Amino acid sequence: MESQLALEFVRVTEAAALQSAQWTGRGDKNSADEAATVAIRTHFNAVSMDGTVVIGEGEMDEAPMLYIGERVGNRRGPAIDIAVDPLEGTETVANGLNNALSVIAAAPRGGLLHAPDMYMQKMAVGPDLAGKLSLDDPIPATLSKAARILGKSLPDLTVSILDRTRHAGIIKLLRESGVRIKLLGHGDVMGAIETCLDSGVDLHIGSGGAPEGVLAAAALKCMGGEIQGRLLPHGEEEIERCKRMGITDPGALLSMADMVGRQGVMFVATGVTPGEWLQGVRSLPGHRAETHSVVMHSETKTIRFVRSIHHTTDASGTLAAAASS
């Protein structure tokens, strides 16, 4: 996969961030998501690739654009799989909260799991725990093993998990174990990524969207971390949906290789609202805006941050040009 695609992908996520950020705090998550989706689809047309969306806004009958199987790019570049979340954190933007992102992951054709839009059980860890834990183990055993490997006591171990009713039993187990818990309102992808940052989070567990699991796997592969997953289909209809998408055993444990392949993978994200890792879109005087993005490659483990100043045609934030540093 050609590295020059990186800057082109940054321009795509920047455009999505600029458009969706205009809906911050307005209580309209659908309009925020639509703005990001339209921006990404429009800017994908100019990218030098023969891309296929394997994770997007849904299946063809559910999404007018960026649907699973849609061809994107100008067809004059490498054949690659695209996983895209135009706005990771629609409610985050609608409510004016932190850590919303526009995200793209890419791998050579056939490299990314065609993850159906359903829940996935997950466990994400940073480099120190990568390859040393198993999602199949009971949570108390996993916590004890993680603490031993990291040289910590259980009270010094920090676990993040989405604050959802479905996690009540897991949260109870975590409380009983004595570990620290970081409850996340939103942001499943960012929750997994935090295990690879100086965030203090050692593990991210619980269930969240399967597409977000693949996006997180791409990021963690670039950062030396690990995520394991298991699809949680509800009923025969969802089991059959998995099989139609090429997943013969929906209950199998999914490794990093299952989710993002064994070749190189690229992860690109632009902050929409402010966060600990990426700054959000910031309005500047004179019809300008600032964005903050990250570009990562698994083959080199290189992490680059891109700060861009965009000149817009009007106060609405329509993109005209950009200067990066």
Short mmCIF file of N, CA and C in Angstrom, two decimals, residues 239-308:
data_model
loop_
_atom_site.label_atom_id
_atom_site.label_comp_id
_atom_site.label_asym_id
_atom_site.label_seq_id
_atom_site.Cartn_x
_atom_site.Cartn_y
_atom_site.Cartn_z
N ILE A 239 -26.85 -14.31 12.74
CA ILE A 239 -25.89 -15.37 12.44
C ILE A 239 -25.77 -15.57 10.94
N GLU A 240 -26.91 -15.60 10.26
CA GLU A 240 -26.89 -15.74 8.80
C GLU A 240 -26.24 -14.55 8.14
N ARG A 241 -26.42 -13.37 8.72
CA ARG A 241 -25.79 -12.16 8.17
C ARG A 241 -24.28 -12.28 8.24
N CYS A 242 -23.76 -12.82 9.36
CA CYS A 242 -22.33 -13.03 9.49
C CYS A 242 -21.82 -13.96 8.38
N LYS A 243 -22.55 -15.03 8.16
CA LYS A 243 -22.12 -16.01 7.18
C LYS A 243 -22.14 -15.43 5.77
N ARG A 244 -23.14 -14.58 5.48
CA ARG A 244 -23.18 -13.95 4.17
C ARG A 244 -22.00 -13.03 3.94
N MET A 245 -21.44 -12.51 5.02
CA MET A 245 -20.29 -11.60 4.91
C MET A 245 -18.97 -12.36 5.01
N GLY A 246 -19.03 -13.70 4.97
CA GLY A 246 -17.82 -14.50 4.92
C GLY A 246 -17.31 -14.99 6.24
N ILE A 247 -18.07 -14.78 7.33
CA ILE A 247 -17.65 -15.22 8.66
C ILE A 247 -18.33 -16.55 8.95
N THR A 248 -17.62 -17.65 8.73
CA THR A 248 -18.24 -18.98 8.81
C THR A 248 -18.56 -19.39 10.24
N ASP A 249 -17.75 -18.92 11.20
CA ASP A 249 -17.99 -19.24 12.62
C ASP A 249 -18.15 -17.94 13.40
N PRO A 250 -19.38 -17.44 13.52
CA PRO A 250 -19.59 -16.14 14.18
C PRO A 250 -19.15 -16.10 15.64
N GLY A 251 -19.03 -17.27 16.27
CA GLY A 251 -18.65 -17.29 17.68
C GLY A 251 -17.17 -17.46 17.93
N ALA A 252 -16.37 -17.48 16.87
CA ALA A 252 -14.93 -17.71 17.02
C ALA A 252 -14.22 -16.50 17.62
N LEU A 253 -13.15 -16.78 18.34
CA LEU A 253 -12.31 -15.71 18.85
C LEU A 253 -11.57 -15.05 17.70
N LEU A 254 -11.65 -13.74 17.60
CA LEU A 254 -11.04 -12.99 16.51
C LEU A 254 -9.74 -12.36 16.99
N SER A 255 -8.66 -12.70 16.31
CA SER A 255 -7.36 -12.11 16.63
C SER A 255 -7.14 -10.85 15.81
N MET A 256 -6.01 -10.19 16.04
CA MET A 256 -5.65 -9.02 15.25
C MET A 256 -5.54 -9.40 13.78
N ALA A 257 -4.93 -10.56 13.50
CA ALA A 257 -4.77 -10.99 12.11
C ALA A 257 -6.12 -11.22 11.46
N ASP A 258 -7.09 -11.72 12.22
CA ASP A 258 -8.43 -11.93 11.68
C ASP A 258 -9.09 -10.61 11.32
N MET A 259 -8.81 -9.57 12.08
CA MET A 259 -9.50 -8.30 11.89
C MET A 259 -8.81 -7.38 10.88
N VAL A 260 -7.48 -7.37 10.87
CA VAL A 260 -6.78 -6.43 10.00
C VAL A 260 -5.69 -7.09 9.16
N GLY A 261 -5.69 -8.41 9.08
CA GLY A 261 -4.76 -9.10 8.21
C GLY A 261 -3.33 -9.11 8.74
N ARG A 262 -2.43 -9.66 7.94
CA ARG A 262 -1.03 -9.79 8.34
C ARG A 262 -0.12 -8.82 7.59
N GLN A 263 -0.66 -8.10 6.61
CA GLN A 263 0.13 -7.12 5.88
C GLN A 263 0.03 -5.74 6.56
N GLY A 264 0.58 -4.75 5.90
CA GLY A 264 0.56 -3.41 6.47
C GLY A 264 -0.82 -2.81 6.51
N VAL A 265 -1.06 -2.01 7.51
CA VAL A 265 -2.34 -1.32 7.64
C VAL A 265 -2.05 0.14 7.99
N MET A 266 -2.92 1.03 7.54
CA MET A 266 -2.80 2.46 7.80
C MET A 266 -4.00 2.93 8.61
N PHE A 267 -3.77 3.82 9.54
CA PHE A 267 -4.84 4.40 10.35
C PHE A 267 -4.69 5.91 10.33
N VAL A 268 -5.78 6.60 9.99
CA VAL A 268 -5.78 8.06 9.91
C VAL A 268 -7.00 8.58 10.66
N ALA A 269 -6.80 9.60 11.48
CA ALA A 269 -7.92 10.20 12.21
C ALA A 269 -7.71 11.70 12.37
N THR A 270 -8.81 12.42 12.36
CA THR A 270 -8.79 13.86 12.64
C THR A 270 -9.76 14.13 13.79
N GLY A 271 -9.32 14.93 14.74
CA GLY A 271 -10.18 15.27 15.87
C GLY A 271 -11.31 16.19 15.45
N VAL A 272 -12.50 15.91 15.93
CA VAL A 272 -13.66 16.77 15.68
C VAL A 272 -13.92 17.64 16.89
N THR A 273 -13.97 17.02 18.06
CA THR A 273 -14.07 17.77 19.31
C THR A 273 -12.80 17.51 20.12
N PRO A 274 -12.46 18.40 21.06
CA PRO A 274 -11.19 18.28 21.78
C PRO A 274 -11.07 16.95 22.52
N GLY A 275 -9.84 16.43 22.58
CA GLY A 275 -9.59 15.20 23.31
C GLY A 275 -8.19 15.18 23.87
N GLU A 276 -7.87 14.12 24.63
CA GLU A 276 -6.54 14.00 25.22
C GLU A 276 -5.48 13.69 24.17
N TRP A 277 -5.89 13.06 23.08
CA TRP A 277 -4.95 12.62 22.05
C TRP A 277 -4.93 13.58 20.87
N LEU A 278 -6.09 13.92 20.34
CA LEU A 278 -6.20 14.84 19.21
C LEU A 278 -7.05 16.04 19.61
N GLN A 279 -6.59 17.20 19.21
CA GLN A 279 -7.38 18.41 19.43
C GLN A 279 -8.54 18.43 18.45
N GLY A 280 -9.59 19.11 18.81
CA GLY A 280 -10.73 19.23 17.92
C GLY A 280 -10.57 20.38 16.95
N VAL A 281 -11.54 20.52 16.07
CA VAL A 281 -11.55 21.63 15.12
C VAL A 281 -11.66 22.94 15.89
N ARG A 282 -10.82 23.88 15.54
CA ARG A 282 -10.82 25.18 16.23
C ARG A 282 -11.00 26.29 15.21
N SER A 283 -12.00 27.11 15.42
CA SER A 283 -12.26 28.24 14.52
C SER A 283 -11.26 29.35 14.77
N LEU A 284 -10.80 29.96 13.68
CA LEU A 284 -9.84 31.05 13.75
C LEU A 284 -10.41 32.27 13.03
N PRO A 285 -9.89 33.45 13.33
CA PRO A 285 -10.38 34.65 12.63
C PRO A 285 -10.12 34.58 11.13
N GLY A 286 -10.91 35.31 10.37
CA GLY A 286 -10.69 35.42 8.94
C GLY A 286 -11.09 34.20 8.15
N HIS A 287 -12.20 33.55 8.57
CA HIS A 287 -12.69 32.37 7.86
C HIS A 287 -11.62 31.29 7.75
N ARG A 288 -10.98 31.00 8.87
CA ARG A 288 -9.98 29.94 8.92
C ARG A 288 -10.35 28.96 10.03
N ALA A 289 -9.80 27.76 9.93
CA ALA A 289 -10.02 26.75 10.96
C ALA A 289 -8.78 25.88 11.09
N GLU A 290 -8.54 25.39 12.27
CA GLU A 290 -7.39 24.53 12.55
C GLU A 290 -7.85 23.11 12.85
N THR A 291 -7.15 22.13 12.27
CA THR A 291 -7.44 20.73 12.57
C THR A 291 -6.17 20.04 13.05
N HIS A 292 -6.37 18.93 13.76
CA HIS A 292 -5.27 18.15 14.30
C HIS A 292 -5.53 16.70 13.96
N SER A 293 -4.59 16.06 13.26
CA SER A 293 -4.78 14.69 12.77
C SER A 293 -3.59 13.82 13.14
N VAL A 294 -3.80 12.50 13.01
CA VAL A 294 -2.74 11.54 13.22
C VAL A 294 -2.73 10.57 12.04
N VAL A 295 -1.53 10.17 11.62
CA VAL A 295 -1.33 9.18 10.56
C VAL A 295 -0.39 8.11 11.10
N MET A 296 -0.81 6.83 11.00
CA MET A 296 0.01 5.75 11.54
C MET A 296 0.13 4.62 10.52
N HIS A 297 1.31 3.99 10.48
CA HIS A 297 1.58 2.84 9.61
C HIS A 297 2.05 1.68 10.49
N SER A 298 1.46 0.50 10.27
CA SER A 298 1.86 -0.65 11.09
C SER A 298 3.24 -1.17 10.74
N GLU A 299 3.66 -1.04 9.48
CA GLU A 299 4.94 -1.61 9.06
C GLU A 299 6.11 -0.88 9.69
N THR A 300 5.99 0.42 9.87
CA THR A 300 7.09 1.21 10.43
C THR A 300 6.83 1.62 11.88
N LYS A 301 5.59 1.45 12.33
CA LYS A 301 5.16 1.91 13.66
C LYS A 301 5.34 3.43 13.80
N THR A 302 5.40 4.13 12.66
CA THR A 302 5.55 5.58 12.68
C THR A 302 4.22 6.23 13.01
N ILE A 303 4.26 7.21 13.90
CA ILE A 303 3.07 7.99 14.25
C ILE A 303 3.38 9.45 13.97
N ARG A 304 2.63 10.03 13.04
CA ARG A 304 2.83 11.42 12.68
C ARG A 304 1.59 12.24 13.01
N PHE A 305 1.80 13.39 13.58
CA PHE A 305 0.70 14.32 13.86
C PHE A 305 0.75 15.45 12.85
N VAL A 306 -0.41 15.81 12.35
CA VAL A 306 -0.51 16.84 11.31
C VAL A 306 -1.41 17.96 11.82
N ARG A 307 -0.85 19.14 11.91
CA ARG A 307 -1.64 20.33 12.28
C ARG A 307 -1.85 21.14 11.01
N SER A 308 -3.11 21.43 10.70
CA SER A 308 -3.43 22.13 9.45
C SER A 308 -4.24 23.38 9.73
#
